[in-house]
GROMACS .gro file of N, CA, C and O in nm:
model
  520
    1MET      N    1   8.413  13.054   8.591
    1MET     CA    2   8.360  12.924   8.560
    1MET      C    3   8.211  12.926   8.591
    1MET      O    4   8.171  12.939   8.706
    2LYS      N    5   8.128  12.913   8.491
    2LYS     CA    6   7.983  12.921   8.509
    2LYS      C    7   7.927  12.796   8.576
    2LYS      O    8   7.850  12.804   8.669
    3ASN      N    9   7.964  12.680   8.527
    3ASN     CA   10   7.910  12.555   8.579
    3ASN      C   11   8.007  12.498   8.683
    3ASN      O   12   8.112  12.448   8.649
    4ARG      N   13   7.969  12.502   8.809
    4ARG     CA   14   8.056  12.451   8.915
    4ARG      C   15   8.028  12.305   8.947
    4ARG      O   16   8.088  12.248   9.035
    5ASN      N   17   7.934  12.244   8.879
    5ASN     CA   18   7.900  12.104   8.904
    5ASN      C   19   7.977  12.012   8.811
    5ASN      O   20   7.921  11.932   8.740
    6ILE      N   21   8.107  12.024   8.813
    6ILE     CA   22   8.193  11.942   8.729
    6ILE      C   23   8.253  11.831   8.815
    6ILE      O   24   8.303  11.856   8.924
    7VAL      N   25   8.247  11.711   8.765
    7VAL     CA   26   8.306  11.598   8.834
    7VAL      C   27   8.413  11.539   8.744
    7VAL      O   28   8.388  11.511   8.627
    8LEU      N   29   8.533  11.526   8.797
    8LEU     CA   30   8.642  11.463   8.722
    8LEU      C   31   8.647  11.315   8.757
    8LEU      O   32   8.649  11.279   8.874
    9VAL      N   33   8.649  11.233   8.658
    9VAL     CA   34   8.659  11.089   8.678
    9VAL      C   35   8.797  11.045   8.631
    9VAL      O   36   8.835  11.073   8.518
   10VAL      N   37   8.870  10.980   8.721
   10VAL     CA   38   9.003  10.933   8.686
   10VAL      C   39   9.013  10.785   8.719
   10VAL      O   40   8.943  10.734   8.806
   11ASP      N   41   9.101  10.717   8.649
   11ASP     CA   42   9.120  10.575   8.678
   11ASP      C   43   9.210  10.559   8.801
   11ASP      O   44   9.267  10.655   8.852
   12GLU      N   45   9.221  10.437   8.850
   12GLU     CA   46   9.296  10.408   8.972
   12GLU      C   47   9.442  10.451   8.962
   12GLU      O   48   9.500  10.504   9.056
   13ARG      N   49   9.504  10.430   8.846
   13ARG     CA   50   9.644  10.466   8.828
   13ARG      C   51   9.664  10.617   8.838
   13ARG      O   52   9.754  10.665   8.906
   14MET      N   53   9.576  10.692   8.773
   14MET     CA   54   9.586  10.838   8.779
   14MET      C   55   9.561  10.888   8.921
   14MET      O   56   9.627  10.979   8.969
   15LEU      N   57   9.466  10.826   8.991
   15LEU     CA   58   9.437  10.865   9.128
   15LEU      C   59   9.560  10.847   9.217
   15LEU      O   60   9.593  10.933   9.296
   16LYS      N   61   9.630  10.735   9.202
   16LYS     CA   62   9.752  10.711   9.282
   16LYS      C   63   9.860  10.814   9.249
   16LYS      O   64   9.931  10.860   9.338
   17CYS      N   65   9.872  10.852   9.124
   17CYS     CA   66   9.970  10.954   9.084
   17CYS      C   67   9.937  11.088   9.150
   17CYS      O   68  10.025  11.158   9.199
   18ILE      N   69   9.809  11.124   9.151
   18ILE     CA   70   9.767  11.250   9.212
   18ILE      C   71   9.794  11.247   9.362
   18ILE      O   72   9.844  11.344   9.419
   19GLN      N   73   9.763  11.134   9.427
   19GLN     CA   74   9.788  11.122   9.571
   19GLN      C   75   9.937  11.137   9.602
   19GLN      O   76   9.975  11.206   9.696
   20ARG      N   77  10.023  11.072   9.522
   20ARG     CA   78  10.168  11.082   9.544
   20ARG      C   79  10.215  11.226   9.527
   20ARG      O   80  10.296  11.276   9.605
   21LEU      N   81  10.166  11.293   9.424
   21LEU     CA   82  10.205  11.431   9.399
   21LEU      C   83  10.164  11.521   9.516
   21LEU      O   84  10.243  11.603   9.563
   22LEU      N   85  10.043  11.503   9.565
   22LEU     CA   86   9.999  11.583   9.680
   22LEU      C   87  10.084  11.555   9.803
   22LEU      O   88  10.123  11.647   9.874
   23GLN      N   89  10.114  11.427   9.829
   23GLN     CA   90  10.192  11.392   9.947
   23GLN      C   91  10.335  11.444   9.938
   23GLN      O   92  10.393  11.481  10.039
   24GLN      N   93  10.393  11.450   9.819
   24GLN     CA   94  10.528  11.503   9.803
   24GLN      C   95  10.535  11.650   9.842
   24GLN      O   96  10.640  11.699   9.880
   25HIS      N   97  10.423  11.718   9.833
   25HIS     CA   98  10.419  11.860   9.867
   25HIS      C   99  10.347  11.883   9.999
   25HIS      O  100  10.298  11.992  10.025
   26ALA      N  101  10.340  11.779  10.081
   26ALA     CA  102  10.287  11.785  10.217
   26ALA      C  103  10.138  11.813  10.223
   26ALA      O  104  10.089  11.870  10.319
   27TYR      N  105  10.063  11.771  10.122
   27TYR     CA  106   9.918  11.784  10.123
   27TYR      C  107   9.856  11.646  10.134
   27TYR      O  108   9.905  11.551  10.075
   28GLY      N  109   9.749  11.637  10.207
   28GLY     CA  110   9.676  11.512  10.218
   28GLY      C  111   9.547  11.522  10.139
   28GLY      O  112   9.469  11.613  10.161
   29PRO      N  113   9.524  11.431  10.046
   29PRO     CA  114   9.400  11.436   9.968
   29PRO      C  115   9.279  11.398  10.053
   29PRO      O  116   9.290  11.321  10.148
   30ILE      N  117   9.167  11.455  10.021
   30ILE     CA  118   9.040  11.418  10.082
   30ILE      C  119   8.964  11.341   9.976
   30ILE      O  120   8.935  11.394   9.869
   31MET      N  121   8.933  11.215  10.003
   31MET     CA  122   8.868  11.130   9.905
   31MET      C  123   8.718  11.123   9.933
   31MET      O  124   8.677  11.117  10.048
   32PHE      N  125   8.638  11.125   9.827
   32PHE     CA  126   8.493  11.115   9.839
   32PHE      C  127   8.446  10.996   9.756
   32PHE      O  128   8.495  10.971   9.647
   33SER      N  129   8.348  10.925   9.808
   33SER     CA  130   8.299  10.805   9.741
   33SER      C  131   8.206  10.836   9.624
   33SER      O  132   8.185  10.752   9.537
   34SER      N  133   8.152  10.958   9.623
   34SER     CA  134   8.060  10.995   9.515
   34SER      C  135   8.052  11.146   9.504
   34SER      O  136   8.098  11.219   9.593
   35ALA      N  137   7.991  11.192   9.395
   35ALA     CA  138   7.970  11.336   9.378
   35ALA      C  139   7.878  11.389   9.488
   35ALA      O  140   7.897  11.500   9.537
   36GLN      N  141   7.782  11.309   9.528
   36GLN     CA  142   7.689  11.351   9.635
   36GLN      C  143   7.763  11.367   9.767
   36GLN      O  144   7.738  11.462   9.841
   37ALA      N  145   7.855  11.277   9.796
   37ALA     CA  146   7.934  11.288   9.919
   37ALA      C  147   8.017  11.415   9.918
   37ALA      O  148   8.030  11.483  10.020
   38PHE      N  149   8.074  11.447   9.803
   38PHE     CA  150   8.151  11.571   9.791
   38PHE      C  151   8.062  11.692   9.812
   38PHE      O  152   8.097  11.785   9.883
   39LYS      N  153   7.946  11.692   9.750
   39LYS     CA  154   7.853  11.805   9.757
   39LYS      C  155   7.806  11.830   9.901
   39LYS      O  156   7.789  11.944   9.943
   40SER      N  157   7.786  11.723   9.978
   40SER     CA  158   7.737  11.739  10.115
   40SER      C  159   7.850  11.755  10.217
   40SER      O  160   7.824  11.768  10.335
   41HIS      N  161   7.974  11.756  10.170
   41HIS     CA  162   8.089  11.770  10.260
   41HIS      C  163   8.088  11.908  10.325
   41HIS      O  164   8.071  12.010  10.257
   42THR      N  165   8.105  11.913  10.457
   42THR     CA  166   8.097  12.039  10.530
   42THR      C  167   8.231  12.098  10.570
   42THR      O  168   8.238  12.209  10.619
   43CYS      N  169   8.339  12.025  10.549
   43CYS     CA  170   8.472  12.074  10.586
   43CYS      C  171   8.513  12.188  10.494
   43CYS      O  172   8.483  12.188  10.375
   44ASN      N  173   8.582  12.284  10.549
   44ASN     CA  174   8.632  12.396  10.470
   44ASN      C  175   8.737  12.347  10.373
   44ASN      O  176   8.843  12.301  10.415
   45PRO      N  177   8.715  12.356  10.241
   45PRO     CA  178   8.813  12.305  10.145
   45PRO      C  179   8.943  12.385  10.145
   45PRO      O  180   9.043  12.340  10.093
   46LEU      N  181   8.941  12.504  10.206
   46LEU     CA  182   9.064  12.584  10.211
   46LEU      C  183   9.154  12.542  10.326
   46LEU      O  184   9.268  12.583  10.335
   47LEU      N  185   9.100  12.461  10.418
   47LEU     CA  186   9.179  12.414  10.532
   47LEU      C  187   9.257  12.290  10.488
   47LEU      O  188   9.203  12.182  10.476
   48ILE      N  189   9.382  12.309  10.462
   48ILE     CA  190   9.469  12.198  10.423
   48ILE      C  191   9.570  12.179  10.535
   48ILE      O  192   9.645  12.269  10.568
   49MET      N  193   9.567  12.062  10.595
   49MET     CA  194   9.653  12.037  10.708
   49MET      C  195   9.792  11.996  10.661
   49MET      O  196   9.805  11.914  10.571
   50PRO      N  197   9.893  12.055  10.722
   50PRO     CA  198  10.031  12.017  10.686
   50PRO      C  199  10.065  11.878  10.738
   50PRO      O  200  10.007  11.830  10.834
   51ARG      N  201  10.161  11.816  10.672
   51ARG     CA  202  10.208  11.683  10.712
   51ARG      C  203  10.341  11.700  10.784
   51ARG      O  204  10.431  11.766  10.735
   52TYR      N  205  10.352  11.638  10.901
   52TYR     CA  206  10.475  11.639  10.979
   52TYR      C  207  10.530  11.497  10.984
   52TYR      O  208  10.456  11.400  10.991
   53PHE      N  209  10.663  11.488  10.984
   53PHE     CA  210  10.732  11.359  10.988
   53PHE      C  211  10.809  11.350  11.119
   53PHE      O  212  10.874  11.447  11.160
   54PHE      N  213  10.803  11.233  11.182
   54PHE     CA  214  10.860  11.212  11.314
   54PHE      C  215  10.970  11.106  11.304
   54PHE      O  216  10.943  10.986  11.313
   55ASP      N  217  11.093  11.150  11.284
   55ASP     CA  218  11.208  11.059  11.274
   55ASP      C  219  11.254  11.025  11.416
   55ASP      O  220  11.266  11.112  11.501
   56VAL      N  221  11.283  10.896  11.438
   56VAL     CA  222  11.315  10.850  11.573
   56VAL      C  223  11.461  10.809  11.583
   56VAL      O  224  11.512  10.734  11.500
   57ARG      N  225  11.527  10.860  11.686
   57ARG     CA  226  11.662  10.816  11.723
   57ARG      C  227  11.649  10.743  11.855
   57ARG      O  228  11.599  10.796  11.952
   58ASP      N  229  11.695  10.618  11.855
   58ASP     CA  230  11.686  10.533  11.974
   58ASP      C  231  11.823  10.471  11.996
   58ASP      O  232  11.861  10.377  11.927
   59GLY      N  233  11.899  10.528  12.088
   59GLY     CA  234  12.036  10.484  12.107
   59GLY      C  235  12.115  10.518  11.982
   59GLY      O  236  12.117  10.632  11.937
   60GLU      N  237  12.175  10.419  11.922
   60GLU     CA  238  12.252  10.439  11.799
   60GLU      C  239  12.164  10.425  11.674
   60GLU      O  240  12.206  10.456  11.564
   61GLY      N  241  12.042  10.377  11.690
   61GLY     CA  242  11.954  10.352  11.576
   61GLY      C  243  11.880  10.477  11.529
   61GLY      O  244  11.857  10.571  11.606
   62PHE      N  245  11.841  10.478  11.402
   62PHE     CA  246  11.766  10.587  11.344
   62PHE      C  247  11.658  10.530  11.253
   62PHE      O  248  11.686  10.444  11.170
   63VAL      N  249  11.534  10.574  11.272
   63VAL     CA  250  11.424  10.530  11.188
   63VAL      C  251  11.360  10.654  11.126
   63VAL      O  252  11.307  10.740  11.198
   64LYS      N  253  11.368  10.663  10.993
   64LYS     CA  254  11.311  10.776  10.921
   64LYS      C  255  11.162  10.750  10.898
   64LYS      O  256  11.123  10.643  10.854
   65ASP      N  257  11.080  10.849  10.929
   65ASP     CA  258  10.936  10.841  10.908
   65ASP      C  259  10.906  10.878  10.763
   65ASP      O  260  10.926  10.992  10.723
   66ASP      N  261  10.859  10.782  10.685
   66ASP     CA  262  10.828  10.807  10.545
   66ASP      C  263  10.680  10.837  10.522
   66ASP      O  264  10.643  10.880  10.414
   67GLU      N  265  10.596  10.814  10.623
   67GLU     CA  266  10.453  10.836  10.607
   67GLU      C  267  10.409  10.971  10.659
   67GLU      O  268  10.329  11.040  10.596
   68GLY      N  269  10.456  11.009  10.775
   68GLY     CA  270  10.416  11.135  10.834
   68GLY      C  271  10.275  11.131  10.888
   68GLY      O  272  10.206  11.030  10.884
   69MET      N  273  10.232  11.247  10.937
   69MET     CA  274  10.100  11.259  10.998
   69MET      C  275  10.046  11.399  10.970
   69MET      O  276  10.118  11.497  10.985
   70GLU      N  277   9.922  11.406  10.929
   70GLU     CA  278   9.859  11.536  10.906
   70GLU      C  279   9.810  11.589  11.039
   70GLU      O  280   9.735  11.523  11.110
   71LEU      N  281   9.855  11.709  11.073
   71LEU     CA  282   9.815  11.773  11.198
   71LEU      C  283   9.780  11.919  11.169
   71LEU      O  284   9.826  11.977  11.071
   72LEU      N  285   9.699  11.975  11.255
   72LEU     CA  286   9.650  12.110  11.233
   72LEU      C  287   9.761  12.214  11.230
   72LEU      O  288   9.762  12.302  11.145
   73ASP      N  289   9.859  12.202  11.323
   73ASP     CA  290   9.965  12.302  11.329
   73ASP      C  291  10.086  12.247  11.404
   73ASP      O  292  10.085  12.133  11.449
   74ILE      N  293  10.187  12.331  11.419
   74ILE     CA  294  10.311  12.289  11.485
   74ILE      C  295  10.288  12.255  11.632
   74ILE      O  296  10.354  12.167  11.687
   75ALA      N  297  10.191  12.320  11.696
   75ALA     CA  298  10.161  12.290  11.837
   75ALA      C  299  10.113  12.146  11.851
   75ALA      O  300  10.152  12.076  11.945
   76GLU      N  301  10.029  12.101  11.759
   76GLU     CA  302   9.984  11.962  11.763
   76GLU      C  303  10.099  11.865  11.736
   76GLU      O  304  10.105  11.757  11.793
   77ALA      N  305  10.192  11.905  11.650
   77ALA     CA  306  10.310  11.822  11.623
   77ALA      C  307  10.396  11.811  11.749
   77ALA      O  308  10.451  11.703  11.779
   78GLN      N  309  10.408  11.919  11.825
   78GLN     CA  310  10.485  11.916  11.950
   78GLN      C  311  10.421  11.821  12.052
   78GLN      O  312  10.489  11.745  12.118
   79ILE      N  313  10.290  11.827  12.061
   79ILE     CA  314  10.218  11.738  12.153
   79ILE      C  315  10.237  11.593  12.111
   79ILE      O  316  10.266  11.506  12.194
   80GLU      N  317  10.221  11.565  11.982
   80GLU     CA  318  10.238  11.428  11.931
   80GLU      C  319  10.379  11.376  11.960
   80GLU      O  320  10.397  11.263  12.004
   81ALA      N  321  10.480  11.459  11.936
   81ALA     CA  322  10.619  11.418  11.961
   81ALA      C  323  10.642  11.391  12.109
   81ALA      O  324  10.705  11.292  12.146
   82ALA      N  325  10.592  11.478  12.196
   82ALA     CA  326  10.610  11.461  12.340
   82ALA      C  327  10.541  11.334  12.390
   82ALA      O  328  10.598  11.258  12.470
   83GLU      N  329  10.418  11.309  12.343
   83GLU     CA  330  10.346  11.190  12.386
   83GLU      C  331  10.415  11.062  12.336
   83GLU      O  332  10.424  10.963  12.409
   84THR      N  333  10.464  11.066  12.214
   84THR     CA  334  10.534  10.950  12.159
   84THR      C  335  10.663  10.923  12.235
   84THR      O  336  10.695  10.808  12.268
   85LEU      N  337  10.736  11.029  12.268
   85LEU     CA  338  10.860  11.013  12.343
   85LEU      C  339  10.832  10.957  12.483
   85LEU      O  340  10.906  10.872  12.532
   86ALA      N  341  10.724  11.002  12.546
   86ALA     CA  342  10.686  10.948  12.678
   86ALA      C  343  10.655  10.799  12.668
   86ALA      O  344  10.697  10.720  12.754
   87ASP      N  345  10.586  10.758  12.562
   87ASP     CA  346  10.558  10.615  12.542
   87ASP      C  347  10.687  10.536  12.522
   87ASP      O  348  10.703  10.425  12.575
   88MET      N  349  10.780  10.593  12.445
   88MET     CA  350  10.909  10.526  12.423
   88MET      C  351  10.984  10.509  12.554
   88MET      O  352  11.046  10.404  12.578
   89ALA      N  353  10.980  10.611  12.640
   89ALA     CA  354  11.049  10.603  12.768
   89ALA      C  355  10.989  10.495  12.856
   89ALA      O  356  11.061  10.418  12.920
   90ARG      N  357  10.856  10.486  12.859
   90ARG     CA  358  10.790  10.381  12.938
   90ARG      C  359  10.829  10.242  12.887
   90ARG      O  360  10.859  10.153  12.965
   91ASP      N  361  10.828  10.226  12.754
   91ASP     CA  362  10.866  10.096  12.696
   91ASP      C  363  11.010  10.059  12.731
   91ASP      O  364  11.039   9.945  12.763
   92LEU      N  365  11.099  10.158  12.723
   92LEU     CA  366  11.240  10.132  12.753
   92LEU      C  367  11.258  10.091  12.900
   92LEU      O  368  11.332   9.999  12.930
   93ALA      N  369  11.188  10.158  12.989
   93ALA     CA  370  11.200  10.127  13.132
   93ALA      C  371  11.157   9.984  13.160
   93ALA      O  372  11.212   9.917  13.248
   94VAL      N  373  11.060   9.933  13.084
   94VAL     CA  374  11.010   9.797  13.104
   94VAL      C  375  11.101   9.693  13.040
   94VAL      O  376  11.130   9.589  13.098
   95ARG      N  377  11.150   9.720  12.917
   95ARG     CA  378  11.221   9.616  12.841
   95ARG      C  379  11.372   9.614  12.863
   95ARG      O  380  11.435   9.511  12.842
   96ALA      N  381  11.431   9.723  12.905
   96ALA     CA  382  11.577   9.728  12.917
   96ALA      C  383  11.622   9.687  13.057
   96ALA      O  384  11.566   9.732  13.157
   97ALA      N  385  11.724   9.603  13.063
   97ALA     CA  386  11.779   9.561  13.193
   97ALA      C  387  11.845   9.680  13.262
   97ALA      O  388  11.834   9.697  13.382
   98ASP      N  389  11.914   9.763  13.183
   98ASP     CA  390  11.981   9.881  13.238
   98ASP      C  391  11.966   9.997  13.140
   98ASP      O  392  12.052  10.018  13.054
   99PRO      N  393  11.857  10.073  13.149
   99PRO     CA  394  11.833  10.180  13.052
   99PRO      C  395  11.912  10.307  13.078
   99PRO      O  396  11.904  10.400  12.999
  100LEU      N  397  11.991  10.310  13.186
  100LEU     CA  398  12.060  10.434  13.222
  100LEU      C  399  12.149  10.484  13.109
  100LEU      O  400  12.225  10.409  13.048
  101GLY      N  401  12.137  10.613  13.080
  101GLY     CA  402  12.219  10.676  12.978
  101GLY      C  403  12.172  10.653  12.835
  101GLY      O  404  12.234  10.701  12.741
  102HIS      N  405  12.065  10.578  12.817
  102HIS     CA  406  12.016  10.547  12.682
  102HIS      C  407  11.948  10.671  12.623
  102HIS      O  408  11.844  10.714  12.670
  103PRO      N  409  12.006  10.730  12.516
  103PRO     CA  410  11.945  10.849  12.458
  103PRO      C  411  11.833  10.814  12.359
  103PRO      O  412  11.841  10.715  12.287
  104MET      N  413  11.729  10.895  12.359
  104MET     CA  414  11.618  10.881  12.264
  104MET      C  415  11.577  11.021  12.220
  104MET      O  416  11.582  11.115  12.299
  105ALA      N  417  11.535  11.032  12.094
  105ALA     CA  418  11.492  11.163  12.045
  105ALA      C  419  11.396  11.146  11.928
  105ALA      O  420  11.399  11.044  11.859
  106ILE      N  421  11.314  11.245  11.909
  106ILE     CA  422  11.226  11.252  11.792
  106ILE      C  423  11.255  11.385  11.724
  106ILE      O  424  11.246  11.491  11.786
  107GLU      N  425  11.292  11.375  11.598
  107GLU     CA  426  11.319  11.493  11.516
  107GLU      C  427  11.198  11.515  11.427
  107GLU      O  428  11.157  11.425  11.354
  108VAL      N  429  11.141  11.633  11.432
  108VAL     CA  430  11.019  11.662  11.355
  108VAL      C  431  11.053  11.755  11.239
  108VAL      O  432  11.117  11.857  11.256
  109ARG      N  433  11.008  11.712  11.119
  109ARG     CA  434  11.029  11.793  10.998
  109ARG      C  435  10.899  11.804  10.922
  109ARG      O  436  10.806  11.725  10.942
  110ASP      N  437  10.894  11.901  10.832
  110ASP     CA  438  10.773  11.920  10.752
  110ASP      C  439  10.783  11.844  10.620
  110ASP      O  440  10.881  11.774  10.594
  111GLY      N  441  10.683  11.860  10.536
  111GLY     CA  442  10.677  11.789  10.409
  111GLY      C  443  10.785  11.827  10.311
  111GLY      O  444  10.815  11.754  10.218
  112GLU      N  445  10.847  11.941  10.332
  112GLU     CA  446  10.957  11.986  10.246
  112GLU      C  447  11.092  11.939  10.301
  112GLU      O  448  11.196  11.969  10.244
  113GLY      N  449  11.088  11.869  10.415
  113GLY     CA  450  11.212  11.818  10.474
  113GLY      C  451  11.279  11.915  10.570
  113GLY      O  452  11.386  11.886  10.623
  114ARG      N  453  11.218  12.031  10.593
  114ARG     CA  454  11.277  12.130  10.685
  114ARG      C  455  11.257  12.085  10.829
  114ARG      O  456  11.145  12.054  10.869
  115PRO      N  457  11.366  12.082  10.908
  115PRO     CA  458  11.351  12.046  11.049
  115PRO      C  459  11.280  12.156  11.125
  115PRO      O  460  11.302  12.275  11.100
  116HIS      N  461  11.192  12.117  11.218
  116HIS     CA  462  11.120  12.215  11.300
  116HIS      C  463  11.165  12.213  11.444
  116HIS      O  464  11.186  12.317  11.504
  117PHE      N  465  11.178  12.093  11.503
  117PHE     CA  466  11.225  12.085  11.641
  117PHE      C  467  11.266  11.942  11.672
  117PHE      O  468  11.241  11.851  11.593
  118LEU      N  469  11.328  11.926  11.786
  118LEU     CA  470  11.372  11.796  11.834
  118LEU      C  471  11.334  11.785  11.981
  118LEU      O  472  11.351  11.881  12.056
  119VAL      N  473  11.277  11.673  12.019
  119VAL     CA  474  11.253  11.645  12.161
  119VAL      C  475  11.333  11.520  12.194
  119VAL      O  476  11.343  11.428  12.113
  120GLY      N  477  11.394  11.517  12.311
  120GLY     CA  478  11.475  11.402  12.345
  120GLY      C  479  11.509  11.395  12.492
  120GLY      O  480  11.479  11.487  12.567
  121PHE      N  481  11.570  11.284  12.529
  121PHE     CA  482  11.617  11.266  12.665
  121PHE      C  483  11.718  11.154  12.670
  121PHE      O  484  11.729  11.073  12.578
  122ALA      N  485  11.792  11.151  12.779
  122ALA     CA  486  11.878  11.037  12.811
  122ALA      C  487  11.822  10.980  12.940
  122ALA      O  488  11.803  11.053  13.038
  123PHE      N  489  11.792  10.853  12.941
  123PHE     CA  490  11.727  10.791  13.055
  123PHE      C  491  11.819  10.794  13.176
  123PHE      O  492  11.932  10.749  13.171
  124ALA      N  493  11.769  10.847  13.286
  124ALA     CA  494  11.843  10.849  13.412
  124ALA      C  495  11.747  10.805  13.522
  124ALA      O  496  11.630  10.842  13.521
  125ASN      N  497  11.798  10.728  13.613
  125ASN     CA  498  11.714  10.675  13.718
  125ASN      C  499  11.795  10.669  13.846
  125ASN      O  500  11.898  10.600  13.850
  126LYS      N  501  11.751  10.741  13.947
  126LYS     CA  502  11.822  10.737  14.074
  126LYS      C  503  11.739  10.655  14.171
  126LYS      O  504  11.620  10.677  14.189
  127ARG      N  505  11.803  10.558  14.232
  127ARG     CA  506  11.736  10.474  14.329
  127ARG      C  507  11.802  10.495  14.465
  127ARG      O  508  11.924  10.499  14.475
  128SER      N  509  11.721  10.506  14.563
  128SER     CA  510  11.779  10.515  14.697
  128SER      C  511  11.757  10.381  14.768
  128SER      O  512  11.649  10.326  14.767
  129ASP      N  513  11.862  10.331  14.821
  129ASP     CA  514  11.853  10.206  14.897
  129ASP      C  515  11.838  10.243  15.044
  129ASP      O  516  11.932  10.286  15.109
  130ALA      N  517  11.716  10.229  15.094
  130ALA     CA  518  11.689  10.271  15.232
  130ALA      C  519  11.698  10.157  15.328
  130ALA      O  520  11.679  10.046  15.306
   0.00000   0.00000   0.00000
């Protein structure tokens, strides 16, 4: 390709279709407001971050993550899942009258729906009456 200064102009409907197609294959689009913004962009265009989905099990309930989150790698997904689970545990300890035995888990999958790992716990609390 001799001329690399090609700009594709698409209407809003086509743009939404392209975004959906990219998200279905676990890619996140990078949007630029102008050709100049694209030209001055310093991020490596070959670096495409995978999208991870964090499905939550809380007791008997299940919430499927339909949006997901773009993260650099599986290690970042593990950190995100662990931090989210810690927040859930803190919230449960505050809001539940008796959280003992209450199971919680986060199941992490990729954009293709493949499961990667699960983090979870069952709330246990030992109190000593002194």
